[in-house]
């Protein structure tokens, strides 16, 4: 399909899956939604900043544990886990997950950086990117490949089950770091966790994906007040949340294959 037809297709997905749920989502979170959304978005951004530092400046696995305390790493894992769980829940309730899972192949085929709202560049800058346009092109390329692969999988390997297992993996990692933090308080030099640079890279991708998804769901339902066109607020949100989901799933692959 042409680019114009692709944007119309994304708009159709928004009207079919998301628009009918906006009022319900707003009602559910009517009292503290903006505070809760900002809290989880900030968590995702903070964790992504730390993990970007790990990927950029820690030359080997040992560098990670001499640069950061176990307490700080544990907090980063917790923040990523919490933001992912919130992103999963919000994307589900607002209809984005159903749209992406039902039409993963079609979304992937036409997805391009030009379809993402400018707000995504701002989110990437907050996470420490000095070249957000280039990074977003990379995320879109990887997300397209991941969504296409997910579209070919059976139901138990689809997008929802993968996101659920991602949250479970982070819950296990959070508990593991918590155990080591408590042990360190009782013994000066206990054996630490065995997480590698690749594992932390995957964690960073999960944080990035969660941040993009949270920001663009908020944009779509009118909670995030930014100067964007109504069209970008609809089809752009679908494109961006799909990119966020694909980025999370790429991160899960890094965790699994460390």
mmCIF file of N, CA, C and O in Angstrom, residues 30 111 244:
data_model
loop_
_atom_site.group_PDB
_atom_site.id
_atom_site.type_symbol
_atom_site.label_atom_id
_atom_site.label_comp_id
_atom_site.label_asym_id
_atom_site.label_seq_id
_atom_site.Cartn_x
_atom_site.Cartn_y
_atom_site.Cartn_z
ATOM 1 N N UNK A 30 -9.297 8.305 36.511
ATOM 2 C CA UNK A 30 -9.744 9.693 36.518
ATOM 3 C C UNK A 30 -9.137 10.525 37.650
ATOM 4 O O UNK A 30 -9.005 11.736 37.516
ATOM 5 N N UNK A 111 5.726 0.302 8.413
ATOM 6 C CA UNK A 111 6.210 1.133 9.515
ATOM 7 C C UNK A 111 7.499 1.864 9.146
ATOM 8 O O UNK A 111 8.440 1.270 8.627
ATOM 9 N N UNK A 244 7.330 0.603 20.258
ATOM 10 C CA UNK A 244 7.664 0.350 21.655
ATOM 11 C C UNK A 244 7.542 -1.118 22.013
ATOM 12 O O UNK A 244 8.428 -1.691 22.678
#
